[in-house]
């Protein structure tokens, strides 16, 4: 058993200070533009920007460009001219993938046994997707969304299509103007978050580490979850598959949480501490009523319209507590 390393204690102190500081306004266009020199190179460090995003978030007017840095779409060392070239290259590469897909589609239909089933699943999921704002205005183009999801399925062998991807990609489509941006941002998002929302790669690991965090930080709750509440934690996989989308009232709140996850601050795999903090919201009720696993799951599913800033703050508190504990080496490695 070992405590987390000293260099990460600084992150823990930053996390604790974030909890105590009054909410600051998000980084707006004027401030964001001030981060760059005359050639378009960032004059502020990556760490400085990421800590500010953790503490404050991004104004909608700068979110698209900032996310291109956070996901790796742009290099943090790039100039304005280099970023224009990257955009052009990304667009051409996307168009080439589209052309390739059109050529091989008949072959996929005949030889790839899962292709037609997956295509039907994507079409069905998109059909159910509510695509209008409160005034009835159409928000997204479902045909374009379907094309991007199909292309992602064909090209990304690590992350086959799963239910919920259509909701995630919709949020990228709402953020950017062009299809190539939506496609590449989603691919980079999956890579940056270590495919932690993918059932076959990261979701099981997240659930296992969530159990470990509960064991370390809340042994009393852990005992209940192992006994009468058995199976509850393993049933929380939709939280990770959807990256907590349904816990919030607005897309802005979802983006706010996701951009924190992309910063890697205050630690890697922060999504597990977010899940832990959400479980803590039902802890008192669970223990008082001695809930079973099914009842715990129902209580967790009723966690909606959460305050994203309060949730991020609670997860930072959990991290600050975790670094003071003796933790198993796998848990230490997971968060460093």
Coordinates of N, CA, C and O in Angstrom, one line a residue, residues 44-170:
X44 N 0.7 30.9 -23.0 CA 0.4 30.3 -21.6 C 0.7 28.8 -21.7 O 0.5 28.2 -22.7
X45 N 1.1 28.2 -20.6 CA 1.4 26.8 -20.6 C 0.2 26.0 -20.6 O -0.9 26.4 -20.2
X46 N 0.3 24.8 -21.1 CA -0.8 23.8 -21.1 C -1.4 23.6 -19.7 O -2.6 23.6 -19.5
X47 N -0.5 23.5 -18.8 CA -0.9 23.3 -17.4 C -1.7 24.4 -16.9 O -2.8 24.2 -16.2
X48 N -1.3 25.7 -17.1 CA -2.0 26.9 -16.7 C -3.4 26.9 -17.3 O -4.4 27.1 -16.6
X49 N -3.5 26.6 -18.6 CA -4.8 26.6 -19.2 C -5.7 25.5 -18.7 O -6.9 25.7 -18.4
X50 N -5.2 24.3 -18.5 CA -6.0 23.2 -18.0 C -6.5 23.4 -16.6 O -7.6 23.1 -16.3
X51 N -5.7 24.0 -15.7 CA -6.1 24.3 -14.4 C -7.2 25.3 -14.4 O -8.2 25.2 -13.6
X52 N -7.1 26.3 -15.2 CA -8.1 27.3 -15.3 C -9.4 26.7 -15.9 O -10.5 27.1 -15.4
X53 N -9.3 25.8 -16.8 CA -10.6 25.1 -17.3 C -11.2 24.3 -16.2 O -12.4 24.3 -16.0
X54 N -10.4 23.6 -15.4 CA -10.9 22.9 -14.3 C -11.7 23.8 -13.3 O -12.8 23.5 -12.9
X55 N -11.1 24.9 -13.0 CA -11.6 25.8 -12.0 C -12.8 26.6 -12.5 O -13.7 27.0 -11.8
X56 N -12.8 26.9 -13.8 CA -13.7 28.0 -14.3 C -14.6 27.5 -15.5 O -15.7 28.0 -15.7
X57 N -14.0 26.6 -16.3 CA -14.7 26.2 -17.5 C -14.5 27.2 -18.7 O -13.7 28.1 -18.6
X58 N -15.2 26.9 -19.8 CA -15.0 27.7 -21.0 C -16.4 28.3 -21.4 O -17.4 27.7 -21.4
X59 N -16.2 29.5 -21.9 CA -17.4 30.2 -22.5 C -17.7 29.5 -23.8 O -16.8 29.0 -24.5
X60 N -19.0 29.4 -24.2 CA -19.4 28.7 -25.4 C -18.7 29.2 -26.7 O -18.4 28.5 -27.6
X61 N -18.3 30.5 -26.7 CA -17.7 31.1 -27.8 C -16.2 30.6 -28.1 O -15.7 30.7 -29.2
X62 N -15.6 30.0 -27.0 CA -14.2 29.5 -27.2 C -14.1 28.0 -27.1 O -13.1 27.4 -27.3
X63 N -15.3 27.4 -26.8 CA -15.2 25.9 -26.5 C -14.7 25.1 -27.7 O -13.9 24.2 -27.5
X64 N -15.2 25.5 -28.9 CA -14.8 24.7 -30.1 C -13.3 24.7 -30.3 O -12.7 23.6 -30.4
X65 N -12.7 25.8 -30.3 CA -11.3 25.9 -30.5 C -10.5 25.3 -29.3 O -9.5 24.5 -29.5
X66 N -10.9 25.6 -28.1 CA -10.2 25.0 -26.9 C -10.3 23.5 -26.9 O -9.3 22.8 -26.6
X67 N -11.4 22.9 -27.3 CA -11.5 21.5 -27.3 C -10.6 20.8 -28.4 O -10.2 19.7 -28.2
X68 N -10.3 21.6 -29.4 CA -9.4 21.0 -30.4 C -8.0 20.9 -29.8 O -7.2 19.9 -30.2
X69 N -7.6 21.7 -28.9 CA -6.4 21.6 -28.1 C -6.5 20.4 -27.1 O -5.6 19.6 -27.0
X70 N -7.6 20.4 -26.4 CA -7.8 19.5 -25.3 C -7.8 18.0 -25.8 O -7.3 17.1 -25.1
X71 N -8.4 17.8 -27.0 CA -8.5 16.4 -27.5 C -7.3 16.0 -28.2 O -7.0 14.8 -28.4
X72 N -6.4 16.9 -28.7 CA -5.3 16.6 -29.5 C -5.5 16.8 -31.0 O -4.6 16.5 -31.8
X73 N -6.6 17.3 -31.3 CA -6.9 17.6 -32.7 C -5.9 18.7 -33.2 O -5.4 18.6 -34.3
X74 N -5.6 19.6 -32.3 CA -4.5 20.6 -32.5 C -3.3 20.3 -31.6 O -3.6 19.8 -30.4
X75 N -2.1 20.5 -32.0 CA -1.0 20.5 -31.1 C -0.9 21.7 -30.2 O -1.2 22.8 -30.7
X76 N -0.6 21.6 -29.0 CA -0.4 22.7 -28.1 C 0.7 23.6 -28.5 O 0.7 24.8 -28.1
X77 N 1.6 23.1 -29.3 CA 2.8 23.9 -29.8 C 2.5 24.6 -31.2 O 3.4 25.2 -31.7
X78 N 1.3 24.4 -31.7 CA 1.1 24.8 -33.1 C 0.9 26.4 -33.2 O 0.5 27.0 -32.3
X79 N 1.2 26.9 -34.4 CA 0.9 28.3 -34.8 C -0.4 28.4 -35.5 O -1.0 27.3 -35.8
X80 N -0.9 29.6 -35.7 CA -2.1 29.7 -36.4 C -2.1 29.1 -37.8 O -3.0 28.5 -38.2
X81 N -1.0 29.4 -38.5 CA -0.9 28.8 -39.9 C -0.8 27.3 -39.8 O -1.4 26.6 -40.7
X82 N -0.2 26.7 -38.9 CA -0.1 25.3 -38.8 C -1.5 24.7 -38.5 O -1.9 23.6 -39.0
X83 N -2.3 25.4 -37.7 CA -3.7 24.9 -37.4 C -4.5 25.0 -38.6 O -5.4 24.1 -38.8
X84 N -4.4 26.0 -39.4 CA -5.1 26.1 -40.7 C -4.8 24.9 -41.6 O -5.7 24.3 -42.2
X85 N -3.5 24.5 -41.6 CA -3.1 23.3 -42.4 C -3.7 22.0 -41.8 O -4.1 21.1 -42.5
X86 N -3.7 21.9 -40.5 CA -4.3 20.8 -39.8 C -5.8 20.6 -40.2 O -6.2 19.5 -40.5
X87 N -6.5 21.8 -40.1 CA -7.9 21.7 -40.5 C -8.1 21.2 -41.9 O -9.0 20.4 -42.2
X88 N -7.3 21.7 -42.8 CA -7.4 21.3 -44.2 C -7.1 19.8 -44.4 O -7.8 19.1 -45.1
X89 N -6.0 19.4 -43.7 CA -5.7 17.9 -43.8 C -6.8 17.1 -43.2 O -7.1 16.0 -43.7
X90 N -7.3 17.5 -42.0 CA -8.4 16.7 -41.4 C -9.6 16.6 -42.4 O -10.2 15.5 -42.5
X91 N -9.9 17.7 -43.0 CA -11.1 17.7 -44.0 C -10.8 16.7 -45.1 O -11.7 15.9 -45.5
X92 N -9.6 16.8 -45.7 CA -9.3 16.0 -46.8 C -9.2 14.5 -46.4 O -9.7 13.6 -47.2
X93 N -8.7 14.2 -45.3 CA -8.7 12.8 -44.8 C -10.1 12.3 -44.5 O -10.4 11.1 -44.8
X94 N -10.9 13.1 -44.0 CA -12.3 12.7 -43.8 C -13.0 12.4 -45.1 O -13.7 11.4 -45.3
X95 N -12.8 13.3 -46.1 CA -13.4 13.1 -47.4 C -12.9 11.8 -48.0 O -13.7 11.1 -48.7
X96 N -11.6 11.5 -47.8 CA -11.1 10.3 -48.4 C -11.7 9.0 -47.7 O -12.0 8.0 -48.4
X97 N -11.9 9.1 -46.4 CA -12.6 8.0 -45.7 C -14.0 7.8 -46.2 O -14.5 6.7 -46.3
X98 N -14.7 8.9 -46.5 CA -16.0 8.8 -47.0 C -16.1 8.1 -48.3 O -16.9 7.3 -48.6
X99 N -15.1 8.5 -49.2 CA -15.0 7.9 -50.5 C -14.7 6.4 -50.4 O -15.3 5.5 -51.1
X100 N -13.8 6.1 -49.5 CA -13.4 4.7 -49.3 C -14.7 3.9 -48.8 O -14.9 2.8 -49.2
X101 N -15.4 4.5 -47.9 CA -16.6 3.8 -47.3 C -17.6 3.5 -48.4 O -18.2 2.4 -48.5
X102 N -17.8 4.5 -49.3 CA -18.8 4.3 -50.4 C -18.4 3.1 -51.3 O -19.2 2.3 -51.8
X103 N -17.1 3.0 -51.5 CA -16.6 1.9 -52.3 C -16.7 0.5 -51.7 O -17.0 -0.5 -52.4
X104 N -16.4 0.5 -50.4 CA -16.4 -0.9 -49.7 C -17.8 -1.2 -49.1 O -17.9 -2.3 -48.6
X105 N -18.7 -0.3 -49.2 CA -20.0 -0.6 -48.5 C -20.7 -1.9 -49.0 O -21.1 -2.7 -48.2
X106 N -20.7 -2.1 -50.4 CA -21.3 -3.4 -50.9 C -20.6 -4.6 -50.3 O -21.2 -5.6 -50.0
X107 N -19.3 -4.5 -50.2 CA -18.5 -5.6 -49.7 C -18.8 -5.9 -48.2 O -18.9 -7.0 -47.8
X108 N -19.0 -4.8 -47.5 CA -19.3 -4.9 -46.1 C -20.7 -5.6 -45.9 O -20.9 -6.4 -45.0
X109 N -21.6 -5.2 -46.7 CA -23.0 -5.8 -46.6 C -23.0 -7.3 -46.9 O -23.7 -8.0 -46.3
X110 N -22.1 -7.7 -47.8 CA -22.1 -9.1 -48.2 C -21.2 -10.0 -47.3 O -21.5 -11.2 -47.0
X111 N -20.1 -9.4 -46.7 CA -19.1 -10.2 -46.1 C -19.0 -10.0 -44.6 O -18.5 -10.8 -43.8
X112 N -19.4 -8.8 -44.1 CA -19.2 -8.5 -42.7 C -20.5 -8.7 -42.0 O -21.5 -8.0 -42.1
X113 N -20.6 -9.8 -41.2 CA -21.8 -10.2 -40.7 C -22.5 -9.2 -39.7 O -23.7 -9.2 -39.5
X114 N -21.6 -8.4 -39.1 CA -22.2 -7.4 -38.1 C -22.6 -6.1 -38.7 O -23.2 -5.3 -38.1
X115 N -22.2 -5.9 -40.0 CA -22.3 -4.5 -40.5 C -23.8 -4.1 -40.7 O -24.2 -3.0 -40.2
X116 N -24.6 -5.0 -41.3 CA -26.0 -4.6 -41.5 C -26.7 -4.5 -40.2 O -27.5 -3.5 -40.0
X117 N -26.4 -5.3 -39.2 CA -27.1 -5.2 -37.9 C -26.7 -3.9 -37.2 O -27.5 -3.2 -36.6
X118 N -25.4 -3.6 -37.3 CA -24.9 -2.3 -36.7 C -25.5 -1.1 -37.4 O -26.0 -0.2 -36.7
X119 N -25.6 -1.2 -38.7 CA -26.2 0.0 -39.4 C -27.6 0.1 -39.0 O -28.1 1.3 -38.8
X120 N -28.4 -1.0 -38.9 CA -29.8 -0.9 -38.4 C -29.9 -0.3 -37.0 O -30.8 0.4 -36.7
X121 N -29.0 -0.8 -36.2 CA -29.0 -0.3 -34.8 C -28.7 1.2 -34.7 O -29.4 2.0 -34.0
X122 N -27.8 1.7 -35.5 CA -27.5 3.2 -35.6 C -28.7 3.9 -36.1 O -29.1 4.9 -35.5
X123 N -29.4 3.4 -37.2 CA -30.5 4.1 -37.7 C -31.7 4.1 -36.7 O -32.4 5.1 -36.6
X124 N -31.8 3.0 -36.0 CA -32.9 2.9 -35.0 C -32.6 3.9 -33.8 O -33.5 4.7 -33.4
X125 N -31.4 4.0 -33.3 CA -31.1 4.9 -32.2 C -31.2 6.3 -32.7 O -31.8 7.2 -31.9
X126 N -30.8 6.7 -33.9 CA -30.9 8.1 -34.3 C -32.4 8.4 -34.5 O -32.8 9.6 -34.2
X127 N -33.2 7.5 -35.0 CA -34.6 7.8 -35.2 C -35.3 8.2 -33.9 O -36.2 9.0 -33.8
X128 N -34.9 7.6 -32.8 CA -35.4 7.8 -31.5 C -34.9 9.1 -30.9 O -35.5 9.7 -29.9
X129 N -33.8 9.6 -31.4 CA -33.2 10.8 -30.8 C -34.0 12.1 -31.0 O -34.5 12.4 -32.1
X130 N -34.3 12.7 -29.9 CA -35.1 14.0 -30.0 C -34.1 15.1 -30.4 O -33.1 15.4 -29.8
X131 N -34.5 15.7 -31.5 CA -33.6 16.6 -32.2 C -34.1 18.1 -32.3 O -33.6 18.8 -33.1
X132 N -34.9 18.5 -31.3 CA -35.4 19.8 -31.4 C -35.2 20.5 -30.0 O -35.2 19.9 -29.0
X133 N -35.1 21.8 -30.1 CA -35.0 22.6 -28.9 C -36.3 22.9 -28.3 O -37.4 22.5 -29.0
X134 N -36.4 23.6 -27.2 CA -37.8 23.9 -26.6 C -38.7 24.7 -27.5 O -39.9 24.6 -27.3
X135 N -38.2 25.4 -28.4 CA -39.0 26.2 -29.4 C -39.4 25.4 -30.6 O -40.1 25.9 -31.5
X136 N -38.9 24.2 -30.7 CA -39.3 23.3 -31.8 C -38.3 23.4 -33.0 O -38.6 22.8 -34.1
X137 N -37.2 24.1 -32.8 CA -36.2 24.3 -33.9 C -35.4 23.0 -34.0 O -35.0 22.5 -33.0
X138 N -35.1 22.5 -35.2 CA -34.3 21.3 -35.4 C -32.9 21.6 -35.1 O -32.3 22.6 -35.5
X139 N -32.3 20.8 -34.2 CA -30.9 21.0 -33.7 C -29.9 20.4 -34.6 O -28.8 20.9 -34.8
X140 N -30.2 19.2 -35.1 CA -29.1 18.4 -35.8 C -29.7 17.9 -37.1 O -30.9 17.8 -37.3
X141 N -28.7 17.4 -38.0 CA -29.1 16.8 -39.2 C -28.8 15.3 -39.0 O -27.7 14.8 -38.8
X142 N -29.9 14.5 -38.9 CA -29.8 13.1 -38.5 C -29.1 12.3 -39.6 O -28.4 11.3 -39.2
X143 N -29.3 12.6 -40.8 CA -28.6 11.9 -41.9 C -27.1 12.1 -41.8 O -26.3 11.1 -42.0
X144 N -26.6 13.3 -41.5 CA -25.2 13.5 -41.3 C -24.7 12.8 -40.1 O -23.6 12.2 -40.1
X145 N -25.5 12.8 -39.1 CA -25.1 12.1 -37.8 C -24.9 10.6 -38.1 O -24.0 10.0 -37.6
X146 N -25.9 10.0 -38.8 CA -25.8 8.6 -39.2 C -24.6 8.3 -40.0 O -23.9 7.3 -39.7
X147 N -24.2 9.1 -40.9 CA -23.0 8.9 -41.7 C -21.8 8.9 -40.9 O -20.9 8.1 -41.1
X148 N -21.7 9.9 -40.0 CA -20.5 10.0 -39.1 C -20.4 8.7 -38.2 O -19.3 8.2 -38.0
X149 N -21.5 8.3 -37.7 CA -21.4 7.1 -36.8 C -21.1 5.8 -37.6 O -20.3 5.0 -37.1
X150 N -21.6 5.7 -38.8 CA -21.2 4.5 -39.6 C -19.7 4.6 -40.0 O -19.1 3.5 -39.9
X151 N -19.3 5.7 -40.3 CA -17.8 5.9 -40.7 C -17.0 5.6 -39.5 O -15.9 4.9 -39.6
X152 N -17.4 6.0 -38.3 CA -16.6 5.8 -37.1 C -16.6 4.3 -36.8 O -15.6 3.7 -36.4
X153 N -17.7 3.6 -37.0 CA -17.8 2.2 -36.8 C -16.9 1.4 -37.7 O -16.2 0.5 -37.3
X154 N -16.8 1.8 -39.0 CA -16.0 1.1 -39.9 C -14.5 1.4 -39.7 O -13.7 0.5 -39.9
X155 N -14.2 2.6 -39.3 CA -12.8 3.0 -39.3 C -12.1 2.8 -37.9 O -10.9 2.6 -37.8
X156 N -12.9 2.8 -36.8 CA -12.3 2.7 -35.5 C -12.5 1.3 -35.0 O -13.6 0.9 -34.4
X157 N -11.6 0.4 -35.2 CA -11.7 -1.0 -34.8 C -11.6 -1.1 -33.3 O -12.0 -2.2 -32.7
X158 N -11.1 -0.1 -32.5 CA -11.0 -0.2 -31.1 C -12.4 0.0 -30.4 O -12.6 -0.5 -29.3
X159 N -13.2 0.8 -31.0 CA -14.5 1.2 -30.4 C -15.6 1.0 -31.3 O -16.1 1.9 -32.0
X160 N -16.1 -0.3 -31.3 CA -17.3 -0.6 -32.2 C -18.5 0.2 -31.6 O -18.6 0.5 -30.5
X161 N -19.5 0.4 -32.5 CA -20.6 1.1 -32.1 C -21.3 0.5 -30.9 O -21.5 -0.7 -30.9
X162 N -21.7 1.4 -30.0 CA -22.6 0.9 -28.9 C -23.7 1.9 -28.6 O -23.5 3.1 -29.0
X163 N -24.8 1.5 -28.1 CA -25.9 2.4 -27.8 C -25.4 3.5 -26.9 O -24.7 3.3 -25.9
X164 N -25.7 4.7 -27.3 CA -25.2 5.9 -26.5 C -24.2 6.7 -27.3 O -24.1 7.9 -27.1
X165 N -23.5 6.1 -28.3 CA -22.6 6.8 -29.1 C -23.3 7.9 -29.9 O -22.8 9.0 -30.2
X166 N -24.6 7.6 -30.3 CA -25.3 8.6 -31.1 C -25.6 9.9 -30.3 O -25.6 11.0 -30.8
X167 N -25.8 9.7 -29.0 CA -26.0 10.9 -28.1 C -24.7 11.7 -27.9 O -24.7 12.9 -27.9
X168 N -23.6 10.9 -27.8 CA -22.3 11.6 -27.6 C -21.9 12.4 -28.9 O -21.5 13.5 -28.8
X169 N -22.0 11.7 -30.1 CA -21.6 12.4 -31.3 C -22.5 13.6 -31.6 O -22.1 14.6 -32.2
X170 N -23.8 13.5 -31.2 CA -24.7 14.6 -31.4 C -24.2 15.9 -30.7 O -24.3 17.0 -31.2

